[in-house]
Amino acid sequence: MARTSNTFLGLVNLLTLVISLSIISLTLFSPFFIPRSDCQSFLHLPILFFGALLFIISLFGLVGSCCRSTFLLWVYLFVLFFLILGLVSFTVFAFVITNKGVGAVVSNRGYKEYRLGDYSDWLQEHVTQGVTWRSIESCLRDGLVCKSIGGGGGASEFFKKNLSPIQSGCCKPPTSCGYTYQNATYWTVLKTGPASSDVDCQTWSNNQRKLCYGCESCKAGVLQTLKQNWKKLAILNITLTIVLVIVYSIGCCAFRNNRAGYYRYR
């Protein structure tokens, strides 16, 4: 039983060691092959930190299981326990802060529109303000998210499109403004001014570098996208947590067997 648990634990940690090295390598060397935008830079350090942490944990688990080192297995289980605790905490946190916010259905439109006030205060404070938002806004411009909509076809065809939350919030003025469609990113202002007092109606610009990137609807679209991604990540974390709990249980067996063997032959 001792040999089986150590062997299986060693194989599992060998696999995670290879995965962690792949994560670190891609994070460090991808800029030499693919220029990194502000979006990728925003995620660069967290991904690198996760890869490094996974490498260290896997190394302790691999050496501890292969050498049957009780001390290294103890360190491995100690760190793994807090990693599992961190994943559980993050998953609960992700579900709590992404619980609010939903798109509003617009009459005779294939897309929804989003309001910043519908989302949690934490998301608004940490994502849509200061340096973080300037980085995201720059990323949206450089990523040409609005050009991907396409300008062909008339207004009726455009209104039927299933725009993403970012395209809906950042690439066009809110429907309540009453602007006239010319193409996907160019709208004619009414002679009497916007039909709504919404601040986004004044922020909108036909300048292709500005559009509605400074609008609250754009920030809301980003938060909606973030919410959707975090929901998926939370589900992935649940799966990963279950796997790590199983690995942790195997590690506990290996640790207990190694400790029993140590006292038996002492």
PDB file of C-alpha atoms in Angstrom:
ATOM      1  CA  MET A   1       0.000   0.000   0.000  1.00  0.00           C
ATOM      2  CA  ALA A   2       2.846   2.383   0.883  1.00  0.00           C
ATOM      3  CA  ARG A   3       4.613   1.775  -2.422  1.00  0.00           C
ATOM      4  CA  THR A   4       1.363   2.107  -4.399  1.00  0.00           C
ATOM      5  CA  SER A   5       0.397   5.439  -2.822  1.00  0.00           C
ATOM      6  CA  ASN A   6       3.930   6.820  -3.262  1.00  0.00           C
ATOM      7  CA  THR A   7       4.123   5.680  -6.891  1.00  0.00           C
ATOM      8  CA  PHE A   8       0.749   7.126  -7.819  1.00  0.00           C
ATOM      9  CA  LEU A   9       1.506  10.378  -6.003  1.00  0.00           C
ATOM     10  CA  GLY A  10       4.829  10.603  -7.845  1.00  0.00           C
ATOM     11  CA  LEU A  11       3.175  10.120 -11.249  1.00  0.00           C
ATOM     12  CA  VAL A  12       0.517  12.747 -10.510  1.00  0.00           C
ATOM     13  CA  ASN A  13       3.126  15.288  -9.422  1.00  0.00           C
ATOM     14  CA  LEU A  14       5.312  14.516 -12.435  1.00  0.00           C
ATOM     15  CA  LEU A  15       2.365  15.428 -14.648  1.00  0.00           C
ATOM     16  CA  THR A  16       1.637  18.658 -12.752  1.00  0.00           C
ATOM     17  CA  LEU A  17       5.358  19.504 -12.853  1.00  0.00           C
ATOM     18  CA  VAL A  18       5.336  19.321 -16.646  1.00  0.00           C
ATOM     19  CA  ILE A  19       2.137  21.409 -16.760  1.00  0.00           C
ATOM     20  CA  SER A  20       3.628  24.067 -14.472  1.00  0.00           C
ATOM     21  CA  LEU A  21       6.802  24.292 -16.580  1.00  0.00           C
ATOM     22  CA  SER A  22       4.649  24.734 -19.695  1.00  0.00           C
ATOM     23  CA  ILE A  23       2.708  27.556 -18.035  1.00  0.00           C
ATOM     24  CA  ILE A  24       5.907  29.322 -16.928  1.00  0.00           C
ATOM     25  CA  SER A  25       7.569  28.911 -20.337  1.00  0.00           C
ATOM     26  CA  LEU A  26       4.578  30.205 -22.288  1.00  0.00           C
ATOM     27  CA  THR A  27       4.206  33.171 -19.933  1.00  0.00           C
ATOM     28  CA  LEU A  28       7.892  34.144 -20.074  1.00  0.00           C
ATOM     29  CA  PHE A  29       8.705  33.496 -23.718  1.00  0.00           C
ATOM     30  CA  SER A  30       5.450  34.232 -25.565  1.00  0.00           C
ATOM     31  CA  PRO A  31       6.347  37.971 -25.956  1.00  0.00           C
ATOM     32  CA  PHE A  32       9.283  36.971 -28.186  1.00  0.00           C
ATOM     33  CA  PHE A  33       6.895  35.322 -30.656  1.00  0.00           C
ATOM     34  CA  ILE A  34       3.592  37.138 -30.103  1.00  0.00           C
ATOM     35  CA  PRO A  35       3.555  40.795 -28.966  1.00  0.00           C
ATOM     36  CA  ARG A  36       1.734  41.061 -25.666  1.00  0.00           C
ATOM     37  CA  SER A  37      -1.087  43.593 -25.469  1.00  0.00           C
ATOM     38  CA  ASP A  38      -2.270  45.400 -22.339  1.00  0.00           C
ATOM     39  CA  CYS A  39      -4.906  42.672 -21.877  1.00  0.00           C
ATOM     40  CA  GLN A  40      -2.271  39.963 -21.702  1.00  0.00           C
ATOM     41  CA  SER A  41      -0.035  42.062 -19.459  1.00  0.00           C
ATOM     42  CA  PHE A  42      -2.957  42.437 -17.079  1.00  0.00           C
ATOM     43  CA  LEU A  43      -2.992  38.653 -16.587  1.00  0.00           C
ATOM     44  CA  HIS A  44       0.754  38.097 -16.923  1.00  0.00           C
ATOM     45  CA  LEU A  45       1.827  38.153 -13.268  1.00  0.00           C
ATOM     46  CA  PRO A  46      -1.084  36.111 -11.819  1.00  0.00           C
ATOM     47  CA  ILE A  47      -0.535  33.348 -14.398  1.00  0.00           C
ATOM     48  CA  LEU A  48       3.222  33.355 -13.769  1.00  0.00           C
ATOM     49  CA  PHE A  49       2.663  33.213  -9.991  1.00  0.00           C
ATOM     50  CA  PHE A  50       0.248  30.296 -10.322  1.00  0.00           C
ATOM     51  CA  GLY A  51       2.700  28.411 -12.563  1.00  0.00           C
ATOM     52  CA  ALA A  52       5.576  28.982 -10.113  1.00  0.00           C
ATOM     53  CA  LEU A  53       3.471  27.903  -7.121  1.00  0.00           C
ATOM     54  CA  LEU A  54       2.312  24.770  -8.933  1.00  0.00           C
ATOM     55  CA  PHE A  55       5.944  23.980  -9.846  1.00  0.00           C
ATOM     56  CA  ILE A  56       7.117  24.251  -6.231  1.00  0.00           C
ATOM     57  CA  ILE A  57       4.256  22.133  -4.891  1.00  0.00           C
ATOM     58  CA  SER A  58       4.760  19.486  -7.582  1.00  0.00           C
ATOM     59  CA  LEU A  59       8.514  19.384  -6.927  1.00  0.00           C
ATOM     60  CA  PHE A  60       8.013  18.798  -3.207  1.00  0.00           C
ATOM     61  CA  GLY A  61       5.416  16.116  -3.910  1.00  0.00           C
ATOM     62  CA  LEU A  62       7.559  14.368  -6.535  1.00  0.00           C
ATOM     63  CA  VAL A  63      10.763  14.306  -4.460  1.00  0.00           C
ATOM     64  CA  GLY A  64       8.887  13.447  -1.283  1.00  0.00           C
ATOM     65  CA  SER A  65       7.052  10.499  -2.866  1.00  0.00           C
ATOM     66  CA  CYS A  66      10.051   9.137  -4.791  1.00  0.00           C
ATOM     67  CA  CYS A  67      12.503   9.465  -1.883  1.00  0.00           C
ATOM     68  CA  ARG A  68       9.835   8.631   0.684  1.00  0.00           C
ATOM     69  CA  SER A  69      10.799  11.741   2.607  1.00  0.00           C
ATOM     70  CA  THR A  70       8.340  12.313   5.443  1.00  0.00           C
ATOM     71  CA  PHE A  71       9.465  15.920   5.890  1.00  0.00           C
ATOM     72  CA  LEU A  72       9.039  16.861   2.206  1.00  0.00           C
ATOM     73  CA  LEU A  73       5.636  15.186   2.096  1.00  0.00           C
ATOM     74  CA  TRP A  74       4.635  17.141   5.193  1.00  0.00           C
ATOM     75  CA  VAL A  75       5.651  20.409   3.481  1.00  0.00           C
ATOM     76  CA  TYR A  76       3.842  19.297   0.320  1.00  0.00           C
ATOM     77  CA  LEU A  77       0.610  18.549   2.189  1.00  0.00           C
ATOM     78  CA  PHE A  78       0.879  21.783   4.176  1.00  0.00           C
ATOM     79  CA  VAL A  79       1.166  23.964   1.049  1.00  0.00           C
ATOM     80  CA  LEU A  80      -1.401  21.904  -0.873  1.00  0.00           C
ATOM     81  CA  PHE A  81      -3.890  22.352   1.956  1.00  0.00           C
ATOM     82  CA  PHE A  82      -3.648  26.137   1.712  1.00  0.00           C
ATOM     83  CA  LEU A  83      -3.865  25.970  -2.090  1.00  0.00           C
ATOM     84  CA  ILE A  84      -7.135  24.031  -1.782  1.00  0.00           C
ATOM     85  CA  LEU A  85      -8.351  26.523   0.821  1.00  0.00           C
ATOM     86  CA  GLY A  86      -7.434  29.395  -1.529  1.00  0.00           C
ATOM     87  CA  LEU A  87      -9.302  27.816  -4.456  1.00  0.00           C
ATOM     88  CA  VAL A  88     -12.413  27.287  -2.344  1.00  0.00           C
ATOM     89  CA  SER A  89     -12.250  30.875  -1.040  1.00  0.00           C
ATOM     90  CA  PHE A  90     -11.788  32.305  -4.535  1.00  0.00           C
ATOM     91  CA  THR A  91     -14.673  30.224  -5.900  1.00  0.00           C
ATOM     92  CA  VAL A  92     -17.056  31.447  -3.182  1.00  0.00           C
ATOM     93  CA  PHE A  93     -15.813  35.016  -3.680  1.00  0.00           C
ATOM     94  CA  ALA A  94     -16.293  34.793  -7.466  1.00  0.00           C
ATOM     95  CA  PHE A  95     -19.896  33.603  -7.102  1.00  0.00           C
ATOM     96  CA  VAL A  96     -20.686  36.341  -4.562  1.00  0.00           C
ATOM     97  CA  ILE A  97     -19.335  39.328  -6.528  1.00  0.00           C
ATOM     98  CA  THR A  98     -20.711  38.116  -9.871  1.00  0.00           C
ATOM     99  CA  ASN A  99     -24.180  37.406  -8.539  1.00  0.00           C
ATOM    100  CA  LYS A 100     -25.465  40.863  -9.517  1.00  0.00           C
ATOM    101  CA  GLY A 101     -25.834  42.262 -13.020  1.00  0.00           C
ATOM    102  CA  VAL A 102     -27.846  41.215 -16.050  1.00  0.00           C
ATOM    103  CA  GLY A 103     -28.353  42.584 -19.532  1.00  0.00           C
ATOM    104  CA  ALA A 104     -31.534  44.507 -20.371  1.00  0.00           C
ATOM    105  CA  VAL A 105     -33.530  43.331 -23.375  1.00  0.00           C
ATOM    106  CA  VAL A 106     -34.077  46.113 -25.936  1.00  0.00           C
ATOM    107  CA  SER A 107     -37.192  46.066 -28.095  1.00  0.00           C
ATOM    108  CA  ASN A 108     -36.599  44.878 -31.669  1.00  0.00           C
ATOM    109  CA  ARG A 109     -32.886  44.309 -31.009  1.00  0.00           C
ATOM    110  CA  GLY A 110     -30.892  41.084 -31.161  1.00  0.00           C
ATOM    111  CA  TYR A 111     -28.509  42.317 -28.472  1.00  0.00           C
ATOM    112  CA  LYS A 112     -28.825  43.400 -24.857  1.00  0.00           C
ATOM    113  CA  GLU A 113     -27.601  46.584 -23.193  1.00  0.00           C
ATOM    114  CA  TYR A 114     -25.921  46.892 -19.812  1.00  0.00           C
ATOM    115  CA  ARG A 115     -25.923  49.421 -16.957  1.00  0.00           C
ATOM    116  CA  LEU A 116     -22.932  49.930 -14.684  1.00  0.00           C
ATOM    117  CA  GLY A 117     -25.022  50.396 -11.538  1.00  0.00           C
ATOM    118  CA  ASP A 118     -26.380  46.841 -11.819  1.00  0.00           C
ATOM    119  CA  TYR A 119     -23.017  45.284 -10.914  1.00  0.00           C
ATOM    120  CA  SER A 120     -21.375  44.821  -7.521  1.00  0.00           C
ATOM    121  CA  ASP A 121     -19.610  47.764  -5.901  1.00  0.00           C
ATOM    122  CA  TRP A 122     -16.412  45.700  -5.559  1.00  0.00           C
ATOM    123  CA  LEU A 123     -16.220  45.063  -9.310  1.00  0.00           C
ATOM    124  CA  GLN A 124     -16.920  48.710 -10.095  1.00  0.00           C
ATOM    125  CA  GLU A 125     -14.230  49.908  -7.687  1.00  0.00           C
ATOM    126  CA  HIS A 126     -11.497  47.470  -8.713  1.00  0.00           C
ATOM    127  CA  VAL A 127     -12.103  47.160 -12.466  1.00  0.00           C
ATOM    128  CA  THR A 128     -13.685  50.330 -13.848  1.00  0.00           C
ATOM    129  CA  GLN A 129     -11.509  52.960 -12.193  1.00  0.00           C
ATOM    130  CA  GLY A 130      -7.954  54.281 -12.287  1.00  0.00           C
ATOM    131  CA  VAL A 131      -5.022  52.497 -13.870  1.00  0.00           C
ATOM    132  CA  THR A 132      -6.921  49.226 -14.254  1.00  0.00           C
ATOM    133  CA  TRP A 133      -9.608  50.757 -16.444  1.00  0.00           C
ATOM    134  CA  ARG A 134      -7.106  52.755 -18.509  1.00  0.00           C
ATOM    135  CA  SER A 135      -5.288  49.500 -19.245  1.00  0.00           C
ATOM    136  CA  ILE A 136      -8.532  47.757 -20.247  1.00  0.00           C
ATOM    137  CA  GLU A 137      -9.633  50.721 -22.370  1.00  0.00           C
ATOM    138  CA  SER A 138      -6.291  50.727 -24.189  1.00  0.00           C
ATOM    139  CA  CYS A 139      -6.646  46.996 -24.737  1.00  0.00           C
ATOM    140  CA  LEU A 140     -10.096  47.430 -26.277  1.00  0.00           C
ATOM    141  CA  ARG A 141      -8.779  50.003 -28.727  1.00  0.00           C
ATOM    142  CA  ASP A 142      -5.717  47.986 -29.681  1.00  0.00           C
ATOM    143  CA  GLY A 143      -7.778  44.814 -29.965  1.00  0.00           C
ATOM    144  CA  LEU A 144     -10.079  46.441 -32.556  1.00  0.00           C
ATOM    145  CA  VAL A 145     -13.123  44.843 -30.926  1.00  0.00           C
ATOM    146  CA  CYS A 146     -15.478  47.238 -32.709  1.00  0.00           C
ATOM    147  CA  LYS A 147     -14.099  46.599 -36.186  1.00  0.00           C
ATOM    148  CA  SER A 148     -14.949  42.926 -35.777  1.00  0.00           C
ATOM    149  CA  ILE A 149     -18.657  43.821 -35.897  1.00  0.00           C
ATOM    150  CA  GLY A 150     -18.468  44.619 -39.600  1.00  0.00           C
ATOM    151  CA  GLY A 151     -20.051  47.597 -41.279  1.00  0.00           C
ATOM    152  CA  GLY A 152     -21.934  45.898 -44.087  1.00  0.00           C
ATOM    153  CA  GLY A 153     -25.717  45.825 -44.341  1.00  0.00           C
ATOM    154  CA  GLY A 154     -28.355  48.299 -43.231  1.00  0.00           C
ATOM    155  CA  ALA A 155     -29.786  49.254 -39.862  1.00  0.00           C
ATOM    156  CA  SER A 156     -32.320  46.409 -39.787  1.00  0.00           C
ATOM    157  CA  GLU A 157     -29.552  43.854 -40.282  1.00  0.00           C
ATOM    158  CA  PHE A 158     -27.374  45.472 -37.618  1.00  0.00           C
ATOM    159  CA  PHE A 159     -30.200  45.536 -35.066  1.00  0.00           C
ATOM    160  CA  LYS A 160     -30.612  41.769 -35.458  1.00  0.00           C
ATOM    161  CA  LYS A 161     -26.974  41.041 -34.599  1.00  0.00           C
ATOM    162  CA  ASN A 162     -26.160  39.191 -31.409  1.00  0.00           C
ATOM    163  CA  LEU A 163     -23.483  41.576 -30.176  1.00  0.00           C
ATOM    164  CA  SER A 164     -21.196  40.628 -27.302  1.00  0.00           C
ATOM    165  CA  PRO A 165     -21.572  42.687 -24.087  1.00  0.00           C
ATOM    166  CA  ILE A 166     -18.385  44.646 -24.936  1.00  0.00           C
ATOM    167  CA  GLN A 167     -19.488  45.332 -28.521  1.00  0.00           C
ATOM    168  CA  SER A 168     -22.925  46.433 -27.325  1.00  0.00           C
ATOM    169  CA  GLY A 169     -21.564  48.725 -24.630  1.00  0.00           C
ATOM    170  CA  CYS A 170     -18.399  50.115 -26.250  1.00  0.00           C
ATOM    171  CA  CYS A 171     -19.031  50.273 -29.994  1.00  0.00           C
ATOM    172  CA  LYS A 172     -22.371  52.065 -30.258  1.00  0.00           C
ATOM    173  CA  PRO A 173     -24.384  54.654 -28.315  1.00  0.00           C
ATOM    174  CA  PRO A 174     -27.192  53.425 -26.035  1.00  0.00           C
ATOM    175  CA  THR A 175     -30.508  52.938 -27.835  1.00  0.00           C
ATOM    176  CA  SER A 176     -32.156  55.502 -25.538  1.00  0.00           C
ATOM    177  CA  CYS A 177     -30.019  58.266 -27.111  1.00  0.00           C
ATOM    178  CA  GLY A 178     -32.059  58.001 -30.292  1.00  0.00           C
ATOM    179  CA  TYR A 179     -29.081  58.375 -32.660  1.00  0.00           C
ATOM    180  CA  THR A 180     -29.510  57.388 -36.301  1.00  0.00           C
ATOM    181  CA  TYR A 181     -27.582  54.396 -37.626  1.00  0.00           C
ATOM    182  CA  GLN A 182     -25.134  55.014 -40.480  1.00  0.00           C
ATOM    183  CA  ASN A 183     -22.883  52.015 -39.967  1.00  0.00           C
ATOM    184  CA  ALA A 184     -21.795  49.830 -37.058  1.00  0.00           C
ATOM    185  CA  THR A 185     -19.557  52.490 -35.490  1.00  0.00           C
ATOM    186  CA  TYR A 186     -20.930  55.718 -36.962  1.00  0.00           C
ATOM    187  CA  TRP A 187     -24.194  57.254 -35.780  1.00  0.00           C
ATOM    188  CA  THR A 188     -25.795  60.596 -36.642  1.00  0.00           C
ATOM    189  CA  VAL A 189     -26.650  62.877 -33.748  1.00  0.00           C
ATOM    190  CA  LEU A 190     -30.186  64.286 -33.740  1.00  0.00           C
ATOM    191  CA  LYS A 191     -30.450  68.008 -34.498  1.00  0.00           C
ATOM    192  CA  THR A 192     -32.292  68.513 -31.227  1.00  0.00           C
ATOM    193  CA  GLY A 193     -29.639  66.586 -29.351  1.00  0.00           C
ATOM    194  CA  PRO A 194     -29.854  63.182 -27.664  1.00  0.00           C
ATOM    195  CA  ALA A 195     -33.310  61.883 -26.803  1.00  0.00           C
ATOM    196  CA  SER A 196     -32.045  60.918 -23.348  1.00  0.00           C
ATOM    197  CA  SER A 197     -30.163  62.698 -20.568  1.00  0.00           C
ATOM    198  CA  ASP A 198     -27.970  59.622 -20.142  1.00  0.00           C
ATOM    199  CA  VAL A 199     -24.361  60.778 -19.710  1.00  0.00           C
ATOM    200  CA  ASP A 200     -23.274  58.136 -22.237  1.00  0.00           C
ATOM    201  CA  CYS A 201     -25.158  60.046 -24.946  1.00  0.00           C
ATOM    202  CA  GLN A 202     -22.756  62.945 -24.463  1.00  0.00           C
ATOM    203  CA  THR A 203     -19.711  60.673 -24.148  1.00  0.00           C
ATOM    204  CA  TRP A 204     -20.315  58.882 -27.456  1.00  0.00           C
ATOM    205  CA  SER A 205     -18.066  59.989 -30.332  1.00  0.00           C
ATOM    206  CA  ASN A 206     -17.845  58.981 -33.974  1.00  0.00           C
ATOM    207  CA  ASN A 207     -14.072  59.244 -33.625  1.00  0.00           C
ATOM    208  CA  GLN A 208     -12.994  55.637 -34.144  1.00  0.00           C
ATOM    209  CA  ARG A 209     -10.402  55.936 -31.351  1.00  0.00           C
ATOM    210  CA  LYS A 210     -13.038  57.089 -28.874  1.00  0.00           C
ATOM    211  CA  LEU A 211     -16.479  55.687 -29.757  1.00  0.00           C
ATOM    212  CA  CYS A 212     -18.056  54.737 -26.414  1.00  0.00           C
ATOM    213  CA  TYR A 213     -14.889  53.468 -24.711  1.00  0.00           C
ATOM    214  CA  GLY A 214     -15.377  56.069 -21.989  1.00  0.00           C
ATOM    215  CA  CYS A 215     -19.053  55.258 -21.497  1.00  0.00           C
ATOM    216  CA  GLU A 216     -20.519  53.632 -18.417  1.00  0.00           C
ATOM    217  CA  SER A 217     -22.202  51.149 -20.753  1.00  0.00           C
ATOM    218  CA  CYS A 218     -18.739  50.086 -21.957  1.00  0.00           C
ATOM    219  CA  LYS A 219     -17.602  49.502 -18.387  1.00  0.00           C
ATOM    220  CA  ALA A 220     -20.789  47.533 -17.766  1.00  0.00           C
ATOM    221  CA  GLY A 221     -20.113  45.421 -20.872  1.00  0.00           C
ATOM    222  CA  VAL A 222     -16.621  44.631 -19.596  1.00  0.00           C
ATOM    223  CA  LEU A 223     -18.026  43.666 -16.182  1.00  0.00           C
ATOM    224  CA  GLN A 224     -20.621  41.414 -17.839  1.00  0.00           C
ATOM    225  CA  THR A 225     -17.855  39.684 -19.806  1.00  0.00           C
ATOM    226  CA  LEU A 226     -15.762  39.390 -16.656  1.00  0.00           C
ATOM    227  CA  LYS A 227     -18.767  37.964 -14.821  1.00  0.00           C
ATOM    228  CA  GLN A 228     -19.288  35.305 -17.500  1.00  0.00           C
ATOM    229  CA  ASN A 229     -15.583  34.365 -17.483  1.00  0.00           C
ATOM    230  CA  TRP A 230     -15.414  34.210 -13.699  1.00  0.00           C
ATOM    231  CA  LYS A 231     -18.453  31.953 -13.603  1.00  0.00           C
ATOM    232  CA  LYS A 232     -16.673  29.556 -15.965  1.00  0.00           C
ATOM    233  CA  LEU A 233     -13.473  29.853 -13.927  1.00  0.00           C
ATOM    234  CA  ALA A 234     -15.379  29.123 -10.726  1.00  0.00           C
ATOM    235  CA  ILE A 235     -16.768  25.913 -12.254  1.00  0.00           C
ATOM    236  CA  LEU A 236     -13.241  24.950 -13.352  1.00  0.00           C
ATOM    237  CA  ASN A 237     -11.983  25.682  -9.823  1.00  0.00           C
ATOM    238  CA  ILE A 238     -14.608  23.381  -8.346  1.00  0.00           C
ATOM    239  CA  THR A 239     -13.399  20.554 -10.601  1.00  0.00           C
ATOM    240  CA  LEU A 240      -9.752  21.320  -9.803  1.00  0.00           C
ATOM    241  CA  THR A 241     -10.514  21.439  -6.074  1.00  0.00           C
ATOM    242  CA  ILE A 242     -12.127  17.995  -6.187  1.00  0.00           C
ATOM    243  CA  VAL A 243      -9.052  16.600  -7.978  1.00  0.00           C
ATOM    244  CA  LEU A 244      -6.688  18.248  -5.476  1.00  0.00           C
ATOM    245  CA  VAL A 245      -8.692  16.873  -2.536  1.00  0.00           C
ATOM    246  CA  ILE A 246      -8.271  13.367  -3.991  1.00  0.00           C
ATOM    247  CA  VAL A 247      -4.533  13.980  -4.512  1.00  0.00           C
ATOM    248  CA  TYR A 248      -4.321  15.384  -0.975  1.00  0.00           C
ATOM    249  CA  SER A 249      -5.944  12.221   0.386  1.00  0.00           C
ATOM    250  CA  ILE A 250      -3.429  10.057  -1.482  1.00  0.00           C
ATOM    251  CA  GLY A 251      -0.643  12.272  -0.149  1.00  0.00           C
ATOM    252  CA  CYS A 252      -1.928  11.792   3.393  1.00  0.00           C
ATOM    253  CA  CYS A 253      -1.828   8.017   2.883  1.00  0.00           C
ATOM    254  CA  ALA A 254       1.733   8.218   1.570  1.00  0.00           C
ATOM    255  CA  PHE A 255       2.765  10.461   4.475  1.00  0.00           C
ATOM    256  CA  ARG A 256       1.171   8.155   7.054  1.00  0.00           C
ATOM    257  CA  ASN A 257       2.752   5.052   5.501  1.00  0.00           C
ATOM    258  CA  ASN A 258       6.187   6.674   5.295  1.00  0.00           C
ATOM    259  CA  ARG A 259       5.918   7.772   8.897  1.00  0.00           C
ATOM    260  CA  ALA A 260       4.850   4.300  10.003  1.00  0.00           C
ATOM    261  CA  GLY A 261       7.760   2.780   8.082  1.00  0.00           C
ATOM    262  CA  TYR A 262      10.178   5.235   9.683  1.00  0.00           C
ATOM    263  CA  TYR A 263       9.165   4.244  13.200  1.00  0.00           C
ATOM    264  CA  ARG A 264       9.061   0.565  12.281  1.00  0.00           C
ATOM    265  CA  TYR A 265      12.693   0.486  11.117  1.00  0.00           C
ATOM    266  CA  ARG A 266      14.059   3.046  13.534  1.00  0.00           C
TER     267      ARG A 266
END
